[in-house]
PDB file of C-alpha atoms in Angstrom:
ATOM      1  CA  MET R  12       0.029   0.106  -0.065  1.00 60.00           C
ATOM      2  CA  PRO R  13       1.449   3.421  -0.915  1.00 74.00           C
ATOM      3  CA  GLY R  14       2.923   5.384   1.972  1.00 72.00           C
ATOM      4  CA  ARG R  15       0.347   8.313   1.387  1.00 79.00           C
ATOM      5  CA  GLU R  16      -2.330   5.975   2.398  1.00 84.00           C
ATOM      6  CA  GLU R  17      -0.639   4.658   5.505  1.00 84.00           C
ATOM      7  CA  LEU R  18       0.560   7.969   6.669  1.00 91.00           C
ATOM      8  CA  PRO R  19       0.732   7.916  10.553  1.00 92.00           C
ATOM      9  CA  SER R  20      -1.458  10.822  12.186  1.00 91.00           C
ATOM     10  CA  THR R  21       1.617  12.470  13.722  1.00 94.00           C
ATOM     11  CA  ILE R  22       3.261  12.707  10.434  1.00 95.00           C
ATOM     12  CA  ALA R  23      -0.004  13.783   8.828  1.00 94.00           C
ATOM     13  CA  ARG R  24       0.119  16.890  11.283  1.00 94.00           C
ATOM     14  CA  SER R  25       3.546  17.631  10.284  1.00 96.00           C
ATOM     15  CA  SER R  26       5.039  19.679   7.381  1.00 97.00           C
ATOM     16  CA  LYS R  27       4.761  18.545   3.799  1.00 97.00           C
ATOM     17  CA  LYS R  28       8.537  17.931   3.810  1.00 97.00           C
ATOM     18  CA  ALA R  29       8.232  15.517   6.777  1.00 97.00           C
ATOM     19  CA  GLN R  30       5.396  13.769   5.023  1.00 96.00           C
ATOM     20  CA  ARG R  31       7.377  13.490   1.625  1.00 96.00           C
ATOM     21  CA  THR R  32      10.398  12.040   3.565  1.00 96.00           C
ATOM     22  CA  TRP R  33       8.338   9.441   5.197  1.00 95.00           C
ATOM     23  CA  ILE R  34       6.396   8.399   2.199  1.00 96.00           C
ATOM     24  CA  LYS R  35       9.283   8.318  -0.043  1.00 96.00           C
ATOM     25  CA  ALA R  36      11.208   6.082   2.516  1.00 95.00           C
ATOM     26  CA  HIS R  37       8.254   3.915   3.151  1.00 95.00           C
ATOM     27  CA  ASP R  38       7.492   3.362  -0.601  1.00 95.00           C
ATOM     28  CA  SER R  39      11.151   2.382  -1.345  1.00 95.00           C
ATOM     29  CA  ALA R  40      11.280   0.038   1.778  1.00 94.00           C
ATOM     30  CA  VAL R  41       8.192  -1.730   0.507  1.00 94.00           C
ATOM     31  CA  GLU R  42       9.691  -2.195  -2.805  1.00 94.00           C
ATOM     32  CA  THR R  43      12.776  -3.679  -1.153  1.00 93.00           C
ATOM     33  CA  TYR R  44      11.199  -5.543   1.912  1.00 91.00           C
ATOM     34  CA  GLY R  45       7.558  -5.803   1.051  1.00 90.00           C
ATOM     35  CA  GLU R  46       4.652  -4.380   3.044  1.00 91.00           C
ATOM     36  CA  GLY R  47       4.847  -4.528   6.905  1.00 89.00           C
ATOM     37  CA  GLN R  48       6.408  -3.438   9.960  1.00 88.00           C
ATOM     38  CA  ARG R  49       9.970  -3.365   8.451  1.00 89.00           C
ATOM     39  CA  SER R  50       8.890  -0.915   5.871  1.00 91.00           C
ATOM     40  CA  HIS R  51       7.393   1.381   8.654  1.00 90.00           C
ATOM     41  CA  ARG R  52      10.611   1.011  10.812  1.00 88.00           C
ATOM     42  CA  THR R  53      12.678   2.023   7.803  1.00 89.00           C
ATOM     43  CA  ALA R  54      10.437   5.062   7.063  1.00 93.00           C
ATOM     44  CA  PHE R  55      10.471   6.233  10.705  1.00 90.00           C
ATOM     45  CA  ALA R  56      14.424   5.837  10.829  1.00 88.00           C
ATOM     46  CA  ALA R  57      14.680   7.987   7.695  1.00 91.00           C
ATOM     47  CA  LEU R  58      12.346  10.613   9.103  1.00 94.00           C
ATOM     48  CA  LYS R  59      14.322  10.693  12.321  1.00 91.00           C
ATOM     49  CA  HIS R  60      17.465  11.829  10.527  1.00 91.00           C
ATOM     50  CA  SER R  61      15.943  15.238   9.717  1.00 95.00           C
ATOM     51  CA  PHE R  62      13.061  15.471  12.105  1.00 96.00           C
ATOM     52  CA  GLU R  63      12.245  15.009  15.819  1.00 95.00           C
ATOM     53  CA  LYS R  64       8.963  14.465  17.534  1.00 94.00           C
ATOM     54  CA  VAL R  65       7.583  17.417  19.396  1.00 95.00           C
ATOM     55  CA  GLY R  66       4.112  16.869  20.930  1.00 94.00           C
ATOM     56  CA  ASP R  67       1.899  15.466  18.373  1.00 93.00           C
ATOM     57  CA  HIS R  68       3.865  16.301  15.289  1.00 95.00           C
ATOM     58  CA  TRP R  69       7.360  16.255  13.809  1.00 96.00           C
ATOM     59  CA  GLU R  70       9.584  19.273  13.426  1.00 96.00           C
ATOM     60  CA  PRO R  71      12.871  19.732  11.619  1.00 96.00           C
ATOM     61  CA  LYS R  72      16.171  19.131  13.609  1.00 94.00           C
ATOM     62  CA  ALA R  73      18.784  21.675  13.911  1.00 89.00           C
ATOM     63  CA  GLU R  74      21.430  19.134  12.705  1.00 89.00           C
ATOM     64  CA  LYS R  75      20.785  16.026  10.612  1.00 91.00           C
ATOM     65  CA  GLY R  76      21.582  12.541  11.850  1.00 87.00           C
ATOM     66  CA  PRO R  77      19.983   9.596  13.547  1.00 80.00           C
ATOM     67  CA  SER R  78      18.125  10.369  16.699  1.00 83.00           C
ATOM     68  CA  ASP R  79      18.883   7.198  18.460  1.00 76.00           C
ATOM     69  CA  ASP R  80      20.779   3.783  18.136  1.00 77.00           C
ATOM     70  CA  GLN R  81      17.777   2.278  16.392  1.00 74.00           C
ATOM     71  CA  ALA R  82      17.623   5.009  13.666  1.00 70.00           C
ATOM     72  CA  ALA R  83      21.331   4.708  13.181  1.00 75.00           C
ATOM     73  CA  ARG R  84      21.043   1.139  11.919  1.00 71.00           C
ATOM     74  CA  SER R  85      21.012   0.584   8.097  1.00 65.00           C
ATOM     75  CA  THR R  86      18.039  -1.888   8.599  1.00 63.00           C
ATOM     76  CA  PRO R  87      16.128  -1.042  11.779  1.00 59.00           C
ATOM     77  CA  LYS R  88      15.155  -4.049  13.793  1.00 67.00           C
ATOM     78  CA  PRO R  89      12.206  -4.473  16.205  1.00 70.00           C
ATOM     79  CA  GLY R  90      13.157  -2.854  19.567  1.00 68.00           C
ATOM     80  CA  LYS R  91      13.227   0.051  21.860  1.00 76.00           C
ATOM     81  CA  THR R  92      13.290   3.570  20.285  1.00 80.00           C
ATOM     82  CA  HIS R  93      12.858   6.946  21.912  1.00 83.00           C
ATOM     83  CA  GLY R  94       9.647   7.597  20.027  1.00 84.00           C
ATOM     84  CA  GLY R  95      11.001  10.272  17.804  1.00 88.00           C
ATOM     85  CA  VAL R  96      12.842  12.190  20.669  1.00 92.00           C
ATOM     86  CA  ASP R  97      16.408  13.096  19.405  1.00 92.00           C
ATOM     87  CA  ALA R  98      18.321  11.220  22.188  1.00 91.00           C
ATOM     88  CA  ASN R  99      21.619  12.447  20.557  1.00 90.00           C
ATOM     89  CA  ALA R 100      20.652  16.039  20.991  1.00 93.00           C
ATOM     90  CA  SER R 101      22.277  18.321  23.524  1.00 94.00           C
ATOM     91  CA  LYS R 102      20.988  18.371  27.098  1.00 97.00           C
ATOM     92  CA  GLN R 103      20.089  22.155  26.487  1.00 97.00           C
ATOM     93  CA  HIS R 104      18.045  21.279  23.445  1.00 95.00           C
ATOM     94  CA  LEU R 105      16.173  18.453  25.458  1.00 96.00           C
ATOM     95  CA  TYR R 106      15.665  20.966  28.356  1.00 97.00           C
ATOM     96  CA  ASP R 107      14.178  23.474  26.009  1.00 96.00           C
ATOM     97  CA  LEU R 108      11.831  20.863  24.414  1.00 95.00           C
ATOM     98  CA  ALA R 109      10.859  19.846  28.007  1.00 97.00           C
ATOM     99  CA  LYS R 110      10.105  23.367  28.928  1.00 97.00           C
ATOM    100  CA  GLU R 111       7.978  23.814  25.693  1.00 95.00           C
ATOM    101  CA  LEU R 112       6.088  20.760  26.564  1.00 95.00           C
ATOM    102  CA  ASP R 113       5.719  21.826  30.180  1.00 95.00           C
ATOM    103  CA  VAL R 114       7.553  18.828  31.609  1.00 97.00           C
ATOM    104  CA  PRO R 115       7.518  19.141  35.392  1.00 96.00           C
ATOM    105  CA  GLY R 116      10.830  18.704  37.236  1.00 97.00           C
ATOM    106  CA  ARG R 117      12.806  19.240  34.127  1.00 96.00           C
ATOM    107  CA  SER R 118      15.445  21.448  35.885  1.00 96.00           C
ATOM    108  CA  SER R 119      16.848  18.614  38.016  1.00 97.00           C
ATOM    109  CA  MET R 120      16.663  15.746  35.324  1.00 97.00           C
ATOM    110  CA  THR R 121      19.586  13.980  33.682  1.00 97.00           C
ATOM    111  CA  LYS R 122      19.823  13.922  29.878  1.00 96.00           C
ATOM    112  CA  GLN R 123      18.421  10.383  29.795  1.00 95.00           C
ATOM    113  CA  GLN R 124      15.535  11.441  32.151  1.00 97.00           C
ATOM    114  CA  LEU R 125      14.766  14.454  30.000  1.00 97.00           C
ATOM    115  CA  VAL R 126      14.566  11.982  26.853  1.00 95.00           C
ATOM    116  CA  GLU R 127      12.160   9.706  28.646  1.00 95.00           C
ATOM    117  CA  ALA R 128       9.977  12.601  30.059  1.00 97.00           C
ATOM    118  CA  ILE R 129       9.714  14.222  26.610  1.00 96.00           C
ATOM    119  CA  GLU R 130       8.853  10.772  25.192  1.00 94.00           C
ATOM    120  CA  LYS R 131       6.112  10.474  27.691  1.00 95.00           C
ATOM    121  CA  ALA R 132       4.803  13.961  27.104  1.00 95.00           C
ATOM    122  CA  ASN R 133       4.767  13.317  23.289  1.00 94.00           C
ATOM    123  CA  ARG R 134       2.719  10.217  23.781  1.00 91.00           C
ATOM    124  CA  GLY R 135       0.161  12.197  25.860  1.00 92.00           C
ATOM    125  CA  LYS R 136      -0.054  14.914  23.261  1.00 91.00           C
ATOM    126  CA  THR R 137      -0.553  12.395  20.488  1.00 89.00           C
ATOM    127  CA  ALA R 138      -3.248  10.562  22.413  1.00 89.00           C
ATOM    128  CA  LYS R 139      -5.088  13.810  23.028  1.00 88.00           C
ATOM    129  CA  ALA R 140      -4.883  14.692  19.370  1.00 85.00           C
ATOM    130  CA  ARG R 141      -6.300  11.213  18.505  1.00 83.00           C
ATOM    131  CA  GLU R 142      -9.162  11.852  21.047  1.00 84.00           C
ATOM    132  CA  ARG R 143     -10.087  15.178  19.367  1.00 83.00           C
ATOM    133  CA  ALA R 144      -9.912  13.653  15.932  1.00 79.00           C
ATOM    134  CA  THR R 145     -12.098  10.768  16.993  1.00 81.00           C
ATOM    135  CA  SER R 146     -14.617  13.022  18.727  1.00 79.00           C
ATOM    136  CA  ARG R 147     -15.081  15.139  15.581  1.00 74.00           C
ATOM    137  CA  ARG R 148     -16.187  12.235  13.642  1.00 66.00           C
TER     138      ARG R 148
END
């Protein structure tokens, strides 16, 4: 199935460039690996090189590159990711994102704790966006 038809909601709420990046990577992966989870993991890994998840959408990163160990793999495998949080970003950048997302206790968190807190805040914002979309139907 073409990537445009399988576009995840968080990417649909993102810029056209983020959408094109995911769709192009997904469709290429489908040609190589076939339809399924592997194509989705590959598309998200490609997206994470240029974008990071902030709340319920994806925003361009200041510097390109993989956002976590999973995105750095040439063929991502099932496993733990950081849900679009750029775990390779500086602690200051993560702190600023935590502030934007109103994460409590952020000033005393380690870098890893900030990554986890941002990941949790992102999941909450995505869930709320889904609820709003469902209630409009």
